[in-house]
mmCIF file of N, CA and C in Angstrom:
data_model
loop_
_atom_site.group_PDB
_atom_site.id
_atom_site.type_symbol
_atom_site.label_atom_id
_atom_site.label_comp_id
_atom_site.label_asym_id
_atom_site.label_seq_id
_atom_site.Cartn_x
_atom_site.Cartn_y
_atom_site.Cartn_z
ATOM 1 N N MET A 1 85.086 145.127 78.578
ATOM 2 C CA MET A 1 86.254 144.816 77.857
ATOM 3 C C MET A 1 87.020 143.712 78.680
ATOM 4 N N ALA A 2 86.654 143.871 80.082
ATOM 5 C CA ALA A 2 87.667 142.728 80.774
ATOM 6 C C ALA A 2 86.984 141.436 80.931
ATOM 7 N N ALA A 3 85.522 141.079 80.861
ATOM 8 C CA ALA A 3 85.108 139.951 80.584
ATOM 9 C C ALA A 3 85.605 139.094 79.460
ATOM 10 N N PRO A 4 85.965 139.591 78.288
ATOM 11 C CA PRO A 4 86.432 138.691 77.153
ATOM 12 C C PRO A 4 87.960 138.137 77.424
ATOM 13 N N ALA A 5 88.739 139.082 78.049
ATOM 14 C CA ALA A 5 89.828 138.922 78.451
ATOM 15 C C ALA A 5 90.169 137.620 79.442
ATOM 16 N N ALA A 6 89.282 137.583 80.215
ATOM 17 C CA ALA A 6 89.296 136.403 81.462
ATOM 18 C C ALA A 6 89.499 134.984 80.736
ATOM 19 N N PRO A 7 88.303 134.740 79.930
ATOM 20 C CA PRO A 7 88.454 133.281 79.222
ATOM 21 C C PRO A 7 89.751 133.127 78.468
ATOM 22 N N LEU A 8 90.105 134.379 78.022
ATOM 23 C CA LEU A 8 91.431 133.985 77.235
ATOM 24 C C LEU A 8 92.663 133.827 78.209
ATOM 25 N N ALA A 9 92.776 134.687 79.385
ATOM 26 C CA ALA A 9 93.785 134.455 80.167
ATOM 27 C C ALA A 9 93.868 133.121 80.853
ATOM 28 N N ALA A 10 92.713 132.582 81.150
ATOM 29 C CA ALA A 10 92.383 131.285 81.708
ATOM 30 C C ALA A 10 92.798 130.152 80.733
ATOM 31 N N ALA A 11 92.415 130.590 79.346
ATOM 32 C CA ALA A 11 93.046 129.366 78.467
ATOM 33 C C ALA A 11 94.627 129.416 78.456
ATOM 34 N N ALA A 12 95.258 130.588 78.347
ATOM 35 C CA ALA A 12 96.455 130.869 78.295
ATOM 36 C C ALA A 12 97.383 130.142 79.414
ATOM 37 N N VAL A 13 96.729 129.832 80.413
ATOM 38 C CA VAL A 13 97.368 129.083 81.601
ATOM 39 C C VAL A 13 96.844 127.552 81.559
ATOM 40 N N PHE A 14 95.801 127.381 81.566
ATOM 41 C CA PHE A 14 95.386 125.823 81.707
ATOM 42 C C PHE A 14 95.804 125.080 80.153
ATOM 43 N N VAL A 15 95.623 125.498 79.049
ATOM 44 C CA VAL A 15 95.671 124.703 77.915
ATOM 45 C C VAL A 15 97.398 124.383 78.071
ATOM 46 N N PRO A 16 98.455 125.252 78.278
ATOM 47 C CA PRO A 16 99.820 124.618 78.612
ATOM 48 C C PRO A 16 100.061 123.604 79.519
ATOM 49 N N ALA A 17 99.222 124.044 80.581
ATOM 50 C CA ALA A 17 99.384 123.219 81.835
ATOM 51 C C ALA A 17 98.717 121.823 81.550
ATOM 52 N N ALA A 18 97.728 121.573 81.047
ATOM 53 C CA ALA A 18 97.157 120.254 80.229
ATOM 54 C C ALA A 18 97.945 119.615 79.634
ATOM 55 N N LEU A 19 98.478 120.168 78.781
ATOM 56 C CA LEU A 19 99.747 119.935 77.540
ATOM 57 C C LEU A 19 100.827 119.194 78.715
ATOM 58 N N TYR A 20 101.357 119.947 79.362
ATOM 59 C CA TYR A 20 102.237 119.384 80.030
ATOM 60 C C TYR A 20 102.058 118.223 81.069
ATOM 61 N N LEU A 21 100.888 118.121 81.821
ATOM 62 C CA LEU A 21 100.319 117.139 82.296
ATOM 63 C C LEU A 21 100.312 115.829 81.440
ATOM 64 N N ALA A 22 99.876 115.896 80.272
ATOM 65 C CA ALA A 22 99.541 114.910 79.171
ATOM 66 C C ALA A 22 101.014 114.294 78.931
ATOM 67 N N TRP A 23 101.744 115.370 78.653
ATOM 68 C CA TRP A 23 103.220 114.929 78.419
ATOM 69 C C TRP A 23 104.040 113.994 79.798
ATOM 70 N N GLN A 24 104.059 114.562 80.651
ATOM 71 C CA GLN A 24 104.338 113.828 82.007
ATOM 72 C C GLN A 24 103.758 112.427 82.088
ATOM 73 N N LEU A 25 102.484 112.426 81.903
ATOM 74 C CA LEU A 25 101.905 110.877 82.003
ATOM 75 C C LEU A 25 102.227 110.103 81.191
ATOM 76 N N THR A 26 102.474 110.508 79.699
ATOM 77 C CA THR A 26 102.781 109.525 78.738
ATOM 78 C C THR A 26 104.298 109.213 78.561
ATOM 79 N N THR A 27 105.010 110.114 79.468
ATOM 80 C CA THR A 27 106.558 109.665 79.505
ATOM 81 C C THR A 27 107.229 109.177 80.774
ATOM 82 N N SER A 28 106.371 109.192 81.614
ATOM 83 C CA SER A 28 107.002 108.699 82.980
ATOM 84 C C SER A 28 106.065 107.394 83.749
ATOM 85 N N VAL A 29 105.130 106.756 82.680
ATOM 86 C CA VAL A 29 104.491 105.735 83.240
ATOM 87 C C VAL A 29 104.862 104.290 82.515
ATOM 88 N N LEU A 30 104.955 103.294 83.443
ATOM 89 C CA LEU A 30 105.163 102.062 82.625
ATOM 90 C C LEU A 30 104.044 101.586 82.001
ATOM 91 N N PRO A 31 103.990 101.096 80.807
ATOM 92 C CA PRO A 31 102.822 100.464 79.974
ATOM 93 C C PRO A 31 102.696 99.156 80.413
ATOM 94 N N PRO A 32 101.412 98.988 80.831
ATOM 95 C CA PRO A 32 100.858 97.608 81.203
ATOM 96 C C PRO A 32 101.455 96.288 80.521
ATOM 97 N N SER A 33 101.874 96.470 79.378
ATOM 98 C CA SER A 33 102.931 95.519 78.449
ATOM 99 C C SER A 33 104.123 95.386 79.195
ATOM 100 N N ARG A 34 104.707 96.069 79.800
ATOM 101 C CA ARG A 34 106.014 95.908 80.385
ATOM 102 C C ARG A 34 105.896 95.126 81.627
ATOM 103 N N PHE A 35 104.879 95.279 82.399
ATOM 104 C CA PHE A 35 104.685 94.798 84.020
ATOM 105 C C PHE A 35 105.144 93.393 83.833
ATOM 106 N N GLY A 36 105.076 92.286 82.982
ATOM 107 C CA GLY A 36 105.181 91.100 82.648
ATOM 108 C C GLY A 36 106.875 91.000 82.652
ATOM 109 N N GLU A 37 107.463 91.906 82.287
ATOM 110 C CA GLU A 37 108.865 91.682 82.069
ATOM 111 C C GLU A 37 109.599 92.136 83.550
ATOM 112 N N LEU A 38 108.797 92.740 84.501
ATOM 113 C CA LEU A 38 109.658 93.015 85.725
ATOM 114 C C LEU A 38 109.418 91.651 86.619
ATOM 115 N N GLU A 39 110.427 91.126 87.137
ATOM 116 C CA GLU A 39 110.613 89.969 88.046
ATOM 117 C C GLU A 39 111.494 90.309 89.164
ATOM 118 N N THR A 40 111.146 89.709 90.347
ATOM 119 C CA THR A 40 111.847 89.877 91.640
ATOM 120 C C THR A 40 113.251 88.981 91.425
ATOM 121 N N GLY A 41 114.055 89.565 92.257
ATOM 122 C CA GLY A 41 115.343 88.864 92.311
ATOM 123 C C GLY A 41 116.308 89.386 91.078
ATOM 124 N N ARG A 42 115.780 90.342 90.148
ATOM 125 C CA ARG A 42 116.703 91.030 88.982
ATOM 126 C C ARG A 42 117.477 92.165 89.791
ATOM 127 N N SER A 43 118.382 92.410 89.163
ATOM 128 C CA SER A 43 119.342 93.506 89.486
ATOM 129 C C SER A 43 118.642 94.848 89.061
ATOM 130 N N ARG A 44 119.176 96.231 89.914
ATOM 131 C CA ARG A 44 118.772 97.478 89.448
ATOM 132 C C ARG A 44 119.111 97.638 87.935
ATOM 133 N N ALA A 45 120.319 97.075 87.772
ATOM 134 C CA ALA A 45 120.799 97.367 86.244
ATOM 135 C C ALA A 45 119.701 96.870 85.150
ATOM 136 N N GLU A 46 119.538 95.471 85.449
ATOM 137 C CA GLU A 46 118.567 94.909 84.510
ATOM 138 C C GLU A 46 117.139 95.291 84.517
ATOM 139 N N LEU A 47 116.610 95.989 85.654
ATOM 140 C CA LEU A 47 115.577 96.602 85.634
ATOM 141 C C LEU A 47 115.318 97.885 85.087
ATOM 142 N N ALA A 48 116.449 98.660 85.294
ATOM 143 C CA ALA A 48 116.561 100.153 84.836
ATOM 144 C C ALA A 48 116.392 100.221 83.347
ATOM 145 N N ARG A 49 116.571 99.291 82.411
ATOM 146 C CA ARG A 49 116.278 99.527 81.123
ATOM 147 C C ARG A 49 114.848 99.123 80.723
ATOM 148 N N LEU A 50 113.869 98.695 81.677
ATOM 149 C CA LEU A 50 112.689 98.326 81.612
ATOM 150 C C LEU A 50 111.629 99.494 81.830
ATOM 151 N N LEU A 51 112.316 100.308 82.641
ATOM 152 C CA LEU A 51 111.487 101.306 83.401
ATOM 153 C C LEU A 51 111.328 102.451 82.392
ATOM 154 N N PRO A 52 110.526 103.354 82.768
ATOM 155 C CA PRO A 52 110.330 104.607 81.951
ATOM 156 C C PRO A 52 111.663 105.705 82.234
ATOM 157 N N PRO A 53 111.888 106.528 81.237
ATOM 158 C CA PRO A 53 112.986 107.065 81.255
ATOM 159 C C PRO A 53 113.328 108.042 82.355
ATOM 160 N N ARG A 54 111.897 108.468 82.893
ATOM 161 C CA ARG A 54 111.902 109.113 84.338
ATOM 162 C C ARG A 54 110.995 108.886 85.003
ATOM 163 N N PRO A 55 111.136 109.343 86.326
ATOM 164 C CA PRO A 55 109.881 109.056 87.388
ATOM 165 C C PRO A 55 109.059 110.181 87.111
ATOM 166 N N TYR A 56 107.764 109.913 87.590
ATOM 167 C CA TYR A 56 106.563 110.988 87.605
ATOM 168 C C TYR A 56 107.058 111.804 88.944
ATOM 169 N N PRO A 57 106.916 113.187 88.871
ATOM 170 C CA PRO A 57 107.456 113.994 89.958
ATOM 171 C C PRO A 57 105.993 114.095 91.121
ATOM 172 N N ARG A 58 106.362 113.340 92.043
ATOM 173 C CA ARG A 58 104.974 113.366 92.826
ATOM 174 C C ARG A 58 105.217 114.644 94.176
ATOM 175 N N PRO A 59 104.100 115.338 94.146
ATOM 176 C CA PRO A 59 104.382 116.834 94.762
ATOM 177 C C PRO A 59 104.971 116.560 96.043
ATOM 178 N N GLY A 60 104.781 115.606 97.059
ATOM 179 C CA GLY A 60 105.155 115.675 98.234
ATOM 180 C C GLY A 60 106.545 114.923 98.500
ATOM 181 N N ARG A 61 106.932 114.315 97.406
ATOM 182 C CA ARG A 61 108.147 113.679 97.542
ATOM 183 C C ARG A 61 109.513 114.670 97.777
ATOM 184 N N ALA A 62 109.354 115.833 97.046
ATOM 185 C CA ALA A 62 110.569 116.804 97.165
ATOM 186 C C ALA A 62 110.564 117.202 98.528
ATOM 187 N N ALA A 63 109.386 117.474 99.206
ATOM 188 C CA ALA A 63 109.376 118.169 100.558
ATOM 189 C C ALA A 63 109.882 117.080 101.365
ATOM 190 N N ALA A 64 109.429 116.170 101.428
ATOM 191 C CA ALA A 64 109.636 114.913 102.452
ATOM 192 C C ALA A 64 111.344 114.594 102.175
ATOM 193 N N ALA A 65 112.009 114.701 101.283
ATOM 194 C CA ALA A 65 113.412 114.509 101.108
ATOM 195 C C ALA A 65 114.356 115.415 101.748
ATOM 196 N N ARG A 66 113.705 116.638 102.014
ATOM 197 C CA ARG A 66 114.547 117.855 102.477
ATOM 198 C C ARG A 66 114.698 117.642 104.276
#
């Protein structure tokens, strides 16, 4: 009985993780079509409207900030 449960348990963990990763990558990456609008010399306020709504959370960044 334990053998069929293992794939189901793995799927219960990995499928939501894959969906979460897909959501992260689609909502936190600047599309290539927007790169042309980024120019040096513009203020942060002007650039903020061109950037994705949130940054991609890099694993080492939180630990380095402490």
